[in-house]
GROMACS .gro file of C-alpha atoms in nm:
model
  263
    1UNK     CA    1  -2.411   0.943   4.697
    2UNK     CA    2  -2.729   0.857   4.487
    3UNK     CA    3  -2.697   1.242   4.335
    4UNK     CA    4  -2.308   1.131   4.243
    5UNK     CA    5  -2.413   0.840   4.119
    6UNK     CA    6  -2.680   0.985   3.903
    7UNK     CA    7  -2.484   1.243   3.733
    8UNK     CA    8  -2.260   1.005   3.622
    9UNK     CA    9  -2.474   0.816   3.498
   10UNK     CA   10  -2.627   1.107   3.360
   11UNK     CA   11  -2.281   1.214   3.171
   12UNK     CA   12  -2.214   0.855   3.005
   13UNK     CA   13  -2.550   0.836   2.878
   14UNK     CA   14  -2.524   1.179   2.701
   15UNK     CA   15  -2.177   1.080   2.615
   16UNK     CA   16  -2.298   0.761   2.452
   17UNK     CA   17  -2.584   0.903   2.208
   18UNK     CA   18  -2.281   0.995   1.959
   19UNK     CA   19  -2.085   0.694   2.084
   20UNK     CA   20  -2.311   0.419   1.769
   21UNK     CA   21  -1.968   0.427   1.584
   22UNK     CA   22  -1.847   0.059   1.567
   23UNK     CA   23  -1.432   0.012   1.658
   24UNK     CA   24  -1.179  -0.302   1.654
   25UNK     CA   25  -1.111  -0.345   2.003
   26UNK     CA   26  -0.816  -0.546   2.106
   27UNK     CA   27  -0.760  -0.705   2.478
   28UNK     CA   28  -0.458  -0.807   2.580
   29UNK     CA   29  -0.471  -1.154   2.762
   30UNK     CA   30  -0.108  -1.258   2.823
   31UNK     CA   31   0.199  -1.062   2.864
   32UNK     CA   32   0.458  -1.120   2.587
   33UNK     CA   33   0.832  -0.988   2.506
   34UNK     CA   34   0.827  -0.919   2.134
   35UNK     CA   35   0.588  -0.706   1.910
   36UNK     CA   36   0.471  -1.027   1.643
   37UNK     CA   37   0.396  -1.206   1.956
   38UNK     CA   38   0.063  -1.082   1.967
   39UNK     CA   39  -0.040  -1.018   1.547
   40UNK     CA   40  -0.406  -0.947   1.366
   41UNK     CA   41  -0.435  -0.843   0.985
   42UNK     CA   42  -0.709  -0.571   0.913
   43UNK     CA   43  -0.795  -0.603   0.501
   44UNK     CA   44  -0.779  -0.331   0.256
   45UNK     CA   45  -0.951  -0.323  -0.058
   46UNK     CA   46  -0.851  -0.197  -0.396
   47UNK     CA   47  -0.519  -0.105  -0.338
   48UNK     CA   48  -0.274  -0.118  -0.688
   49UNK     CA   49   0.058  -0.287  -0.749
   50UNK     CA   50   0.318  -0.058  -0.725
   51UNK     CA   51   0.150   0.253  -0.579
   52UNK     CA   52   0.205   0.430  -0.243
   53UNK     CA   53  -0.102   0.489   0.001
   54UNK     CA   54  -0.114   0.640   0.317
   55UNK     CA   55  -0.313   0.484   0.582
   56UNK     CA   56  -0.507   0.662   0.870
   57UNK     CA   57  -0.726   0.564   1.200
   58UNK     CA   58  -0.789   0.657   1.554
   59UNK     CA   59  -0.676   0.487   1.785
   60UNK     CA   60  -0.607   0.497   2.164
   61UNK     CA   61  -0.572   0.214   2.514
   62UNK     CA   62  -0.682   0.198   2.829
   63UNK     CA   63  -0.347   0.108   2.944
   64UNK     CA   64  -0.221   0.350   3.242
   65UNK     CA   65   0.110   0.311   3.038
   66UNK     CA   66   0.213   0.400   2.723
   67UNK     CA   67   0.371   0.137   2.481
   68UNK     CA   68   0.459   0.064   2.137
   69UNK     CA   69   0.277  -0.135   1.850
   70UNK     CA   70   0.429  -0.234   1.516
   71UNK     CA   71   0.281  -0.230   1.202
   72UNK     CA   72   0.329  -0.353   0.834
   73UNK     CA   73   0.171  -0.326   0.508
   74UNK     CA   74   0.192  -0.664   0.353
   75UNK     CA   75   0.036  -0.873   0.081
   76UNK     CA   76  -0.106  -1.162   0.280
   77UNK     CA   77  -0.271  -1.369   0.006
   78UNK     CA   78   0.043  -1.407  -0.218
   79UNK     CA   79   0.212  -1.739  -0.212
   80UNK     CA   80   0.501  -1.750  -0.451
   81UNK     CA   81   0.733  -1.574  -0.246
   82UNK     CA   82   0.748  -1.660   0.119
   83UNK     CA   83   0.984  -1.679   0.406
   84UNK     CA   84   1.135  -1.950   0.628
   85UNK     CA   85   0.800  -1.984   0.858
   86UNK     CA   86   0.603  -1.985   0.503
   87UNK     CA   87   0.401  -1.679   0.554
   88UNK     CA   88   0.439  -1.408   0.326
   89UNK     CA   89   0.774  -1.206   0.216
   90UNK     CA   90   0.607  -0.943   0.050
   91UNK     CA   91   0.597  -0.703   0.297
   92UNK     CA   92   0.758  -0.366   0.428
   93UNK     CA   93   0.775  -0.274   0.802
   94UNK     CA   94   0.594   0.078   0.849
   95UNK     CA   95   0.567   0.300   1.111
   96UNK     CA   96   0.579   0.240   1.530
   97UNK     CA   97   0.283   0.364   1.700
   98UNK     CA   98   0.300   0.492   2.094
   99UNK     CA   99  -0.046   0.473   2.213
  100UNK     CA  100  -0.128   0.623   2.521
  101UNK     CA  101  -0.483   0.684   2.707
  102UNK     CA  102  -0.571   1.003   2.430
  103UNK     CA  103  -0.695   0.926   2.139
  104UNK     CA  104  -0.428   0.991   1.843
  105UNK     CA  105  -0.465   0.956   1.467
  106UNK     CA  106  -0.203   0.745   1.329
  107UNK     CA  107  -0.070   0.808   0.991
  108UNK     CA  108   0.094   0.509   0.804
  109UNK     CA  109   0.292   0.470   0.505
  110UNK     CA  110   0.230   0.229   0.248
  111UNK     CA  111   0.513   0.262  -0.025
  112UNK     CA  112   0.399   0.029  -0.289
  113UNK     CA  113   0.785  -0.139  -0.318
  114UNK     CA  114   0.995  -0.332  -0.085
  115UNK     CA  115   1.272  -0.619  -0.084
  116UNK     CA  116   1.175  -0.906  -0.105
  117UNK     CA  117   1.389  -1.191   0.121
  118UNK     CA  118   1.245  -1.504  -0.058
  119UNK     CA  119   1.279  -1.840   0.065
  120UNK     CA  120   1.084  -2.018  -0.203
  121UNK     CA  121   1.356  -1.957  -0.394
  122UNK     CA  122   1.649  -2.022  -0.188
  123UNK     CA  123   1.983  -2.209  -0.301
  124UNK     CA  124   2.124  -2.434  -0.082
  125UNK     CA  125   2.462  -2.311   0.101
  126UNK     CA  126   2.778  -2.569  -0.040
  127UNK     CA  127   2.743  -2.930   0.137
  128UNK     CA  128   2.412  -2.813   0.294
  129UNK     CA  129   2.008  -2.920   0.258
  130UNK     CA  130   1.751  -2.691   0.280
  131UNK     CA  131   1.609  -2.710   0.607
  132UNK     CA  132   1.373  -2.438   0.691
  133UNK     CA  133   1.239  -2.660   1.068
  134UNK     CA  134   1.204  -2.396   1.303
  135UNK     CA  135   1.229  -2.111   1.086
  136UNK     CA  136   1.585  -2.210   0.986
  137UNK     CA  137   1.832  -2.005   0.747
  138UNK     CA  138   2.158  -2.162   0.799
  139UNK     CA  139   2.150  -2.364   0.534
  140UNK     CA  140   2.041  -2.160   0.252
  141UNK     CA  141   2.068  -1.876   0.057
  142UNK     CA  142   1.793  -1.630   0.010
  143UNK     CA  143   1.629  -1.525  -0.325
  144UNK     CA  144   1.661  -1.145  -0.299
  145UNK     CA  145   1.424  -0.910  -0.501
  146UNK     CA  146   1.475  -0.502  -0.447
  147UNK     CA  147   1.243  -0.237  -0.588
  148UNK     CA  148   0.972  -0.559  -0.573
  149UNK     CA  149   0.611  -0.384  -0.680
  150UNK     CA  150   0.313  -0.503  -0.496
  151UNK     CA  151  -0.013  -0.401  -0.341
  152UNK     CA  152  -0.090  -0.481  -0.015
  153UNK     CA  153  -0.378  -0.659   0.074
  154UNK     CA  154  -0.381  -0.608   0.468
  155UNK     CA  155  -0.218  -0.381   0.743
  156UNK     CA  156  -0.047  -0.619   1.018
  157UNK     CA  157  -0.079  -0.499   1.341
  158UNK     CA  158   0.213  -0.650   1.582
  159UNK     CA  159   0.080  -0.582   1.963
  160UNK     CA  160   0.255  -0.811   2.161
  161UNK     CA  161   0.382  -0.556   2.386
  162UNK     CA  162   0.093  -0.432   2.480
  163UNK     CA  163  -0.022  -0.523   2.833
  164UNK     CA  164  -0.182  -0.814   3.002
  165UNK     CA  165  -0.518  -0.695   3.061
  166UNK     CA  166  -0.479  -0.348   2.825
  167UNK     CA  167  -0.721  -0.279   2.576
  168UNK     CA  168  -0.684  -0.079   2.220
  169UNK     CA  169  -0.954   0.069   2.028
  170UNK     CA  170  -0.940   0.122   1.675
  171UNK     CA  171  -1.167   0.348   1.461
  172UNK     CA  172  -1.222   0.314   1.121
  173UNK     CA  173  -0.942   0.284   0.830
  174UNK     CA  174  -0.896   0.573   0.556
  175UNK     CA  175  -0.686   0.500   0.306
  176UNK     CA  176  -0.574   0.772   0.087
  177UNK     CA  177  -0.366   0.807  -0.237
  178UNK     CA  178  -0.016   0.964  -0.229
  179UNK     CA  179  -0.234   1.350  -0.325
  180UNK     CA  180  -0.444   1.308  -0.020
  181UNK     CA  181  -0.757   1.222  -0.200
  182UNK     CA  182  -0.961   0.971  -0.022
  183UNK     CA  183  -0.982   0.632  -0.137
  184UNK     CA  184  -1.176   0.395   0.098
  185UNK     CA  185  -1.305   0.378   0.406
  186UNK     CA  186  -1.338   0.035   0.643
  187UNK     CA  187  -1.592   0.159   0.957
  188UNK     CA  188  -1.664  -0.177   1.078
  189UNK     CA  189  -2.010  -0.185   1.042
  190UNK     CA  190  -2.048  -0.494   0.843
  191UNK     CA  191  -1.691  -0.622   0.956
  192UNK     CA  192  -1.612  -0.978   1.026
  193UNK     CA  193  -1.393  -1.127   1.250
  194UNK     CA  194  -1.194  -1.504   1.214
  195UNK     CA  195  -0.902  -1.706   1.312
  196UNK     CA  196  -0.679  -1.799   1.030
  197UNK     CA  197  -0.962  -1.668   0.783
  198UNK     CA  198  -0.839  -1.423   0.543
  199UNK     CA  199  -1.169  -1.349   0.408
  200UNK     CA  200  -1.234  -1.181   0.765
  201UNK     CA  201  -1.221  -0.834   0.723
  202UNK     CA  202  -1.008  -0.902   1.096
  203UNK     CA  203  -0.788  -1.229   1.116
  204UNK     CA  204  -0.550  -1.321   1.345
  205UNK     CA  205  -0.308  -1.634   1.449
  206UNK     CA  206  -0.530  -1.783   1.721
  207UNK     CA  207  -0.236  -2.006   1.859
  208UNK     CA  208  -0.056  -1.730   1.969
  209UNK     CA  209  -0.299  -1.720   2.216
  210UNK     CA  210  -0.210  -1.357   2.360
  211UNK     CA  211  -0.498  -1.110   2.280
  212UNK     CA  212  -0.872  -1.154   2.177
  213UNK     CA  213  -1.001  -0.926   1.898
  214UNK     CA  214  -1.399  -0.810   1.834
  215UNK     CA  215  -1.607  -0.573   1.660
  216UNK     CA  216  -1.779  -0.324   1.942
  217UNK     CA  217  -1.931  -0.034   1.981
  218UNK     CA  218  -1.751   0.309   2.087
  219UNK     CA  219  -1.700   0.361   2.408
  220UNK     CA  220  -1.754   0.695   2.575
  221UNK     CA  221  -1.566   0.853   2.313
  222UNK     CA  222  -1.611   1.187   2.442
  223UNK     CA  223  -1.439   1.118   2.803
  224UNK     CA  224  -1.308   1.415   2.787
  225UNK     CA  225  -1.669   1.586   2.852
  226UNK     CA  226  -1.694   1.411   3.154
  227UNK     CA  227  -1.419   1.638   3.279
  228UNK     CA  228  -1.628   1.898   3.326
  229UNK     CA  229  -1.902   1.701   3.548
  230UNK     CA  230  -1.930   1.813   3.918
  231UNK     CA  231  -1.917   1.473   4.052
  232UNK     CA  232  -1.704   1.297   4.357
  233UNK     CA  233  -1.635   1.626   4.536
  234UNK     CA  234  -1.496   1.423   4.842
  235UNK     CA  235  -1.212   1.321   4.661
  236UNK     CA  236  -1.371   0.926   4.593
  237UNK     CA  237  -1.245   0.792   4.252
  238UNK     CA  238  -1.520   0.630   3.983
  239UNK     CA  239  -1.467   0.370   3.728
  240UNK     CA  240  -1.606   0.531   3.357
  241UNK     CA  241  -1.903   0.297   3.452
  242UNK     CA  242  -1.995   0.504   3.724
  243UNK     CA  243  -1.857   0.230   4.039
  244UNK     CA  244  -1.633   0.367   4.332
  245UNK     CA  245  -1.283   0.223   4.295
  246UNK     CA  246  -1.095   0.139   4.581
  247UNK     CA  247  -0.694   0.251   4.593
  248UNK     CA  248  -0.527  -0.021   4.427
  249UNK     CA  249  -0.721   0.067   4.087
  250UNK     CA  250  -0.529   0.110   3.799
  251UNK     CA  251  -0.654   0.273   3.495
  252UNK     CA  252  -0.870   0.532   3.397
  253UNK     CA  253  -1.108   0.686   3.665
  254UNK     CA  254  -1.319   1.045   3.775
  255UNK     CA  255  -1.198   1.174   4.034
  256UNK     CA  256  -1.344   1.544   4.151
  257UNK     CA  257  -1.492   1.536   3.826
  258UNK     CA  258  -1.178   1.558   3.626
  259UNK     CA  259  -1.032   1.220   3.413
  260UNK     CA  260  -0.709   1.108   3.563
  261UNK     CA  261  -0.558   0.840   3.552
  262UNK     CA  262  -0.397   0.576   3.804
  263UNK     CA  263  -0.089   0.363   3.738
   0.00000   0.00000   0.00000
């Protein structure tokens, strides 16, 4: 057992000399049924009004289950057009991301335009008052702006499916032009984290109460050469910290030196 033990040990710690990259890593604390449940805003820099980016990081969960997270590009810090809960309407929805336990690179579209559902600007319906309590629309009529040029200032991550107790890591944001030429590069190493602080280089809603966010450093990202490890040959399962797991674990574990994973 102390030989198992000790080439486990032994295949972290050569696992963790590459592993000084710093990620975003998100923990799920409460389960929740809709995707902006659960929100944080990751800043960009630089971007231009009117111009389409594309958007690119690494990113994979712990989860033994796949699920979905949502994502926008939105211009957080304007304030002359914004919706009925008086956040921001200058935004576009981008793409869905399935993350599963392998670590993906997810590519996301930043087109530079959207339409813009103002209620700043709304008109009252006939016989009505604007009322906006409770995110309320009955009562008015929307200022509606197509082909509306902005530059987004943040990418919105909604991950309110995600699971209690699941985590998400993030690597670091590339953000290209619309040639592929890279523009910038966010690798967390000087990144800042806040509630309600859009000055944070990560922000989030802190009364949604449903996830924590924090800077870290990567994990074992090279799991994968674990695989290879002759460790556990009687068929005993390990936690990626090197502790036996009893059989009601769920998650990632070695098991006769191969990564599997329990759900």
């Amino acid at each position: 057992m102390k030989k198992i033990f000790t080439l486990i040990a032994a295949a972290l710690m050569a696992v963790n000399v590459s592993a000084a990259n710093k990620v975003l890593k998100i923990t799920g604390t409460a389960d929740k049924v809709n995707p902006w449940d659960s929100q944080c805003y990751i800043n960009l820099k630089n971007l231009e009004k009117g111009k389409a980016y594309v958007v690119k990081f690494d990113v994979y969960t712990t989860a033994g289950t796949e699920f979905k997270i949502g994502t926008e590009a939105i211009d957080e810090t304007q304030t002359e057009h914004m919706t009925e809960w008086n956040a921001s309407a200058v935004f576009n929805y981008t793409e869905e991301l399935t993350l599963t336990n392998q670590k993906s690179e997810a590519v996301i579209n930043f087109p530079g335009k959207t339409t813009v559902t103002c209620h700043s600007h709304c008109t009252a319906k006939p016989g009505m008052e604007i009322d906006h309590t409770n995110g309320n629309t009955k009562n008015c009529n929307p200022e509606i702006l197509k082909d509306y040029e902005y530059a987004a200032t943040a990418l919105l991550l909604n991950v309110g499916k995600m699971p209690k107790d699941a985590v998400i890591y993030i690597g670091s944001i590339k953000v290209y032009d619309a040639d592929g030429n890279l523009l910038s590069t966010e690798d967390f190493d000087n990144a800042t984290v806040g509630e309600y602080d859009a000055t944070k280089t990560i922000h989030y809603p802190a009364w949604q109460n449903a996830a924590t966010f924090e800077i870290v450093e990567e994990p074992t990202t090279g799991i994968s050469n674990i695989e290879s490890v002759n460790v556990a040959k009687d068929g005993k399962c390990f936690n990626l910290a090197g502790q036996q797991v009893g059989k009601n674990y769920k998650g990632v574990v070695i098991k006769n030196g191969k990564k599997m994973v329990i759900k």
